[in-house]
GROMACS .gro file of C-alpha atoms in nm:
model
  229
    1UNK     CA    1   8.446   8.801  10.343
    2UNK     CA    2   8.434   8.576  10.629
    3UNK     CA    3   8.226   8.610  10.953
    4UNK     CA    4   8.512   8.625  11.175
    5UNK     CA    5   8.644   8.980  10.965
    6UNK     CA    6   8.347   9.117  10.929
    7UNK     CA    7   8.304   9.110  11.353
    8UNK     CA    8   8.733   9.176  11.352
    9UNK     CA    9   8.583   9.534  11.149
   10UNK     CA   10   8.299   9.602  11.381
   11UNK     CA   11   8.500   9.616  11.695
   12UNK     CA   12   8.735   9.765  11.541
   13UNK     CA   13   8.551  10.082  11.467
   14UNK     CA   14   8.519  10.123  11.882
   15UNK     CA   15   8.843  10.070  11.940
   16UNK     CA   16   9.073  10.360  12.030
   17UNK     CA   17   9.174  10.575  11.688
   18UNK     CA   18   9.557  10.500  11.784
   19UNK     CA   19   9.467  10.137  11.853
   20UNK     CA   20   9.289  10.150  11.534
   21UNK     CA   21   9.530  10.287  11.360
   22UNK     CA   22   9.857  10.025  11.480
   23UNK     CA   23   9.599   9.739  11.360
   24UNK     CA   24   9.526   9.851  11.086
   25UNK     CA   25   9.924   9.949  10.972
   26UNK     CA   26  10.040   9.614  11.106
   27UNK     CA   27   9.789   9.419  10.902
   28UNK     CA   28   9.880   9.619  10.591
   29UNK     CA   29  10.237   9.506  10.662
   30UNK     CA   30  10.116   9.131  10.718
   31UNK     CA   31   9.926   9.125  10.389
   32UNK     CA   32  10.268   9.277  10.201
   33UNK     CA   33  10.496   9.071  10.336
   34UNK     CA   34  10.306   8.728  10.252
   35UNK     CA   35  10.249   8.858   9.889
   36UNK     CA   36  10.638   8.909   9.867
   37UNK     CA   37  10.706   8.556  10.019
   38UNK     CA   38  10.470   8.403   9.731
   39UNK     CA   39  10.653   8.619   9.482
   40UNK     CA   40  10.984   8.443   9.565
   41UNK     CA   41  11.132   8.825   9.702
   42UNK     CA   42  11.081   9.050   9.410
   43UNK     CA   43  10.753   9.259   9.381
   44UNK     CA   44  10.604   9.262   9.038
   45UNK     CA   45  10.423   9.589   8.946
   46UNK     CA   46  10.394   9.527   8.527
   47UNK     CA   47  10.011   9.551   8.581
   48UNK     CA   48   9.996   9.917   8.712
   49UNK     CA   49   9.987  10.056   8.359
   50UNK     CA   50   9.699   9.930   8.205
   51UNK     CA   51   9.523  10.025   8.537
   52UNK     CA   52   9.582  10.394   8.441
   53UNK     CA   53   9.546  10.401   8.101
   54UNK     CA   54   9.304  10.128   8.000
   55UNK     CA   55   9.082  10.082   8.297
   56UNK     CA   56   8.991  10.511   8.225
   57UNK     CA   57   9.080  10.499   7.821
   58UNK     CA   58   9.329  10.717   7.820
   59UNK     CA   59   9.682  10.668   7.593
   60UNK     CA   60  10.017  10.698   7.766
   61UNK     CA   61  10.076  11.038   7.599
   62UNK     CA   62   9.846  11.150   7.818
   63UNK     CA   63  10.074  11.122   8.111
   64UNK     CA   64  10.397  11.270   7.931
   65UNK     CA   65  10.545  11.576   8.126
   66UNK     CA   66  10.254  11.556   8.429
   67UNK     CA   67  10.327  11.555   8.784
   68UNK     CA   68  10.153  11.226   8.895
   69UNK     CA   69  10.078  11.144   9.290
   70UNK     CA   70   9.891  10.815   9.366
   71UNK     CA   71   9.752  10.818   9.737
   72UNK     CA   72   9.800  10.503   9.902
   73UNK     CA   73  10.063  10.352   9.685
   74UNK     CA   74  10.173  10.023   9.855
   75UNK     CA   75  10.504   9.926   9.788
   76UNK     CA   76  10.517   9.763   9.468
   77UNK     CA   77  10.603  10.023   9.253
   78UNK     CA   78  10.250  10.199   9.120
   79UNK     CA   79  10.409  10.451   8.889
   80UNK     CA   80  10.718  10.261   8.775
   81UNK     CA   81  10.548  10.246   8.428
   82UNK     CA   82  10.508  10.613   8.370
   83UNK     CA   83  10.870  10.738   8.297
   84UNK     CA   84  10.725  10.960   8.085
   85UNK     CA   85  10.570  11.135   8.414
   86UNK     CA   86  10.759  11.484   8.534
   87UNK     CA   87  10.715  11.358   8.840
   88UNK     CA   88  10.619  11.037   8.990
   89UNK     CA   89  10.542  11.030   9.389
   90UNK     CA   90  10.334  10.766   9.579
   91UNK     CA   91  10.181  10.836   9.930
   92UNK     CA   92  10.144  10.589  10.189
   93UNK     CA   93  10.152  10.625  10.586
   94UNK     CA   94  10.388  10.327  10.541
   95UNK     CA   95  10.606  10.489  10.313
   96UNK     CA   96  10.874  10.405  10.476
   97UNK     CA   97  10.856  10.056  10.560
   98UNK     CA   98  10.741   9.965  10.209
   99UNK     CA   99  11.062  10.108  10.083
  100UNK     CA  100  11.266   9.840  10.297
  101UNK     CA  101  11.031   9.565  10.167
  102UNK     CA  102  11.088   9.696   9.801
  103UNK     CA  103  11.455   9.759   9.890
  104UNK     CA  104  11.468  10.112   9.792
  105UNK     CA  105  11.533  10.010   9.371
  106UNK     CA  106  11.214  10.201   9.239
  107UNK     CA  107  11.243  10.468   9.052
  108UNK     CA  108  10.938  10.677   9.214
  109UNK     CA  109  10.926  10.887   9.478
  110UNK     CA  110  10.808  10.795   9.833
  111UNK     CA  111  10.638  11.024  10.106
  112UNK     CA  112  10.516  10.888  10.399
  113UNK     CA  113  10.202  11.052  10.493
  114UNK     CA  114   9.817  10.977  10.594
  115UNK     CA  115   9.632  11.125  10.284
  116UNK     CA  116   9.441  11.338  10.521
  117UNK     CA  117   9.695  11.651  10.582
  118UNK     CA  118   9.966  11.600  10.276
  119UNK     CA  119  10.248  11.767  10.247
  120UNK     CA  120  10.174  11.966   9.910
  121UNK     CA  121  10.126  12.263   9.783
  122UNK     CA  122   9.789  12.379   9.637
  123UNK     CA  123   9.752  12.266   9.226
  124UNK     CA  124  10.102  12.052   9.298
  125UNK     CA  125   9.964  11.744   9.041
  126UNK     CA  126   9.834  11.697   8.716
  127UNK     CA  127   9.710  11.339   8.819
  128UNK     CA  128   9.576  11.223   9.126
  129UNK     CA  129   9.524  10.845   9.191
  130UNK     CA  130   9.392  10.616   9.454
  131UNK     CA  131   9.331  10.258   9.369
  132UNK     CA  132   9.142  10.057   9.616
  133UNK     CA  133   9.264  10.257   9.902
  134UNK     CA  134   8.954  10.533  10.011
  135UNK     CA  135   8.797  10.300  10.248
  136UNK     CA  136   9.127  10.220  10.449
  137UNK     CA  137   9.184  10.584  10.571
  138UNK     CA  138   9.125  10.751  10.869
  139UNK     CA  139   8.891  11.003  10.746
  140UNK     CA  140   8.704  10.957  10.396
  141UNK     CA  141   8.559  11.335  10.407
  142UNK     CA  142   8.932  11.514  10.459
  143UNK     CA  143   9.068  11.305  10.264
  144UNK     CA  144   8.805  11.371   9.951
  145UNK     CA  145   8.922  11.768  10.037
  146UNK     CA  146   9.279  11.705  10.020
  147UNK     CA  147   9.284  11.469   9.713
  148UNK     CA  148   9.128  11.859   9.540
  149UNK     CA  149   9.338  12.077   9.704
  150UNK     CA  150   9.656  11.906   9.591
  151UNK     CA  151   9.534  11.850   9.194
  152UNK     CA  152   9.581  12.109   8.964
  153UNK     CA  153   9.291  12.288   8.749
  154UNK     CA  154   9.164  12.039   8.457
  155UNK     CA  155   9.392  11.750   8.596
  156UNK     CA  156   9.254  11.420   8.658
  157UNK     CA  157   9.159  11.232   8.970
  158UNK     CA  158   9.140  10.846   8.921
  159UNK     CA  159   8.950  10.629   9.161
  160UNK     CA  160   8.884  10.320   9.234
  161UNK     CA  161   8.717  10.204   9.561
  162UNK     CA  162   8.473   9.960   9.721
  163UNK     CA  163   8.163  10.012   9.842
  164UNK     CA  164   7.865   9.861  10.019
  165UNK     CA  165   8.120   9.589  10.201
  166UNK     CA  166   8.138   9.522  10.565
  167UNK     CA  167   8.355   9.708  10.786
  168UNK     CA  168   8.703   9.519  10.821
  169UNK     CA  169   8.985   9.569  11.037
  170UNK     CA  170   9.186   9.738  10.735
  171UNK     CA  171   8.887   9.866  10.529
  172UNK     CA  172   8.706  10.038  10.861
  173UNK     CA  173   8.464  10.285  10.639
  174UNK     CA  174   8.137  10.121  10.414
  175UNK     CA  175   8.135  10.385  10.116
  176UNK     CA  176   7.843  10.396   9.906
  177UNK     CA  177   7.781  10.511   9.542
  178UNK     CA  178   7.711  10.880   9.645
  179UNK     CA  179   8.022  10.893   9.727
  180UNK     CA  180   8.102  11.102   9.412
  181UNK     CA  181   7.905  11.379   9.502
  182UNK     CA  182   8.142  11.463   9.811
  183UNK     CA  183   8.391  11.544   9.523
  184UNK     CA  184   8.231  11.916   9.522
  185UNK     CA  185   8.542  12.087   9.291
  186UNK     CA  186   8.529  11.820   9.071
  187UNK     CA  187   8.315  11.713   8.721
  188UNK     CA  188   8.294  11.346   8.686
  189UNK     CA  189   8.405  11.225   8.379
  190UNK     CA  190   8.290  10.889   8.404
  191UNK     CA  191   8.208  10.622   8.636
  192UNK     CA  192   8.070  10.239   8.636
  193UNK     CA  193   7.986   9.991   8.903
  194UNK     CA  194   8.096   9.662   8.866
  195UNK     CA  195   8.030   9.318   9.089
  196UNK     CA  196   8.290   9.181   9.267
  197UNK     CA  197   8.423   8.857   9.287
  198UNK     CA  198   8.355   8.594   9.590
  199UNK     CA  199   8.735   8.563   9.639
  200UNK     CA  200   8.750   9.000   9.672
  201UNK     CA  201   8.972   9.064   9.363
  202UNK     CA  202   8.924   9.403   9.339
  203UNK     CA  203   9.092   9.404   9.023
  204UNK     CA  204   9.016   9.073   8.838
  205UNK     CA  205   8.681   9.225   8.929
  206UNK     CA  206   8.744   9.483   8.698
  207UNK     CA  207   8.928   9.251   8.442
  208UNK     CA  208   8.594   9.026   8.468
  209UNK     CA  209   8.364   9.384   8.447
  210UNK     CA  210   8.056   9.169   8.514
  211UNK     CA  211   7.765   9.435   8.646
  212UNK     CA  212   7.586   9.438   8.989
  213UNK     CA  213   7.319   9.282   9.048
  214UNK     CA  214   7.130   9.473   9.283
  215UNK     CA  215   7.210   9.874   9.415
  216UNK     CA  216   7.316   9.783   9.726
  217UNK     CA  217   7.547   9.465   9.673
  218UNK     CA  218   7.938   9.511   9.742
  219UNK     CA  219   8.079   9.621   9.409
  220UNK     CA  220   8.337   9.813   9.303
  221UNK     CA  221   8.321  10.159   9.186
  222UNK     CA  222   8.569  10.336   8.923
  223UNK     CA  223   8.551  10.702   8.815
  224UNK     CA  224   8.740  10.989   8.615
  225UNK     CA  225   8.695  11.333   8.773
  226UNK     CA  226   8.841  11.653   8.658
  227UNK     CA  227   8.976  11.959   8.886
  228UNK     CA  228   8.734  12.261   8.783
  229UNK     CA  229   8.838  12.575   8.858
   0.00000   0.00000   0.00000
């Protein structure tokens, strides 16, 4: 990460929470819409399944007939793969404005919505996801609570999330590997720490699953919870 982001992140945390907020949304969109220039116009989302299924060993029949929500979805199409799913929604606060990028073809279900107050019942999913997107929200510890409320008993919450990097203007929140512990209602099933790459490929990181070096270093962290009682 270069100098000049890393200062970008520390102002930004003094900044204004709305000001914060518009910076943060209209970098998201800036990153998005270069990555569908370089794809020519069409999104590609064919990696998304080994993500779920691989990345936390578990077989696609695992997913048949659950009600899957992954918390700030992007718009490439996160759940495309599991049409085996009941039901397939994704949550972003730019719900809306990734469905014009994607042009609206996607088979899943879009809500916009900041993942700290969703608009769910209690127990709604089976699966819970959020892939590389805990450190951009507003508030990490409501967010934690509402990621809980909304999964059902024994259903799954699948994270993966950075930690120990510098503030940025997107990424405003350093999360460390305690971070697990705020998940009181939930047993971890597993988690690992891996290094992560000088060019900040969160997920060739995880392709590459080379370990830290030192507690303390930037590294991404991946984890299986389940929804006790």
């Amino acid at each position: 990460m270069s100098l000049a982001t890393n200062i970008a992140g520390g102002l930004l945390a003094l900044a204004p929470a709305g000001l914060r907020t518009r910076l943060k949304e209209e970098a998201e969109l800036h990153y998005w819409r270069r990555v569908l220039r370089k794809s020519g116009g069409t999104f590609y989302n064919g990696h998304f399944r080994s993500r779920f299924t691989d990345l936390f060993d578990l077989p696609m029949d695992h997913f048949a007939g659950k009600r899957m929500l992954d918390l700030g979805c992007g718009p490439l199409g996160s759940l495309e793969w599991a049409d085996m799913a009941a039901d397939r929604v994704g949550v972003d606060p730019l719900a809306d404005r990734y469905v014009t990028l994607n042009g609206g073809t996607q088979a899943m279900r879009y809500v916009r919505s900041g993942c700290e107050t969703l608009p769910f019942g209690h127990a709604a999913f089976d699966v819970v996801s959020m892939f590389n997107a805990l450190d951009h929200v507003e508030d990490v510890e409501a967010s934690v609570a509402e990621m809980q409320r909304v999964l059902a008993p024994g259903g799954d919450l699948l994270l993966i999330v950075e930690i120990d990097h510098p503030a940025t203007v997107t990424e405003p929140h350093r999360l460390r590997e305690d971070l697990l512990r705020t998940f009181d209602r939930c047993l971890v099933r597993d988690s690992r720490v891996f290094a992560i790459r000088d060019d900040h490929d969160v997920y060739r990181s995880l392709r590459d699953a080379r370990p830290r070096r030192r507690a303390g270093d930037p590294a991404i962290l991946c984890a299986r919870l389940q929804r006790q009682a």
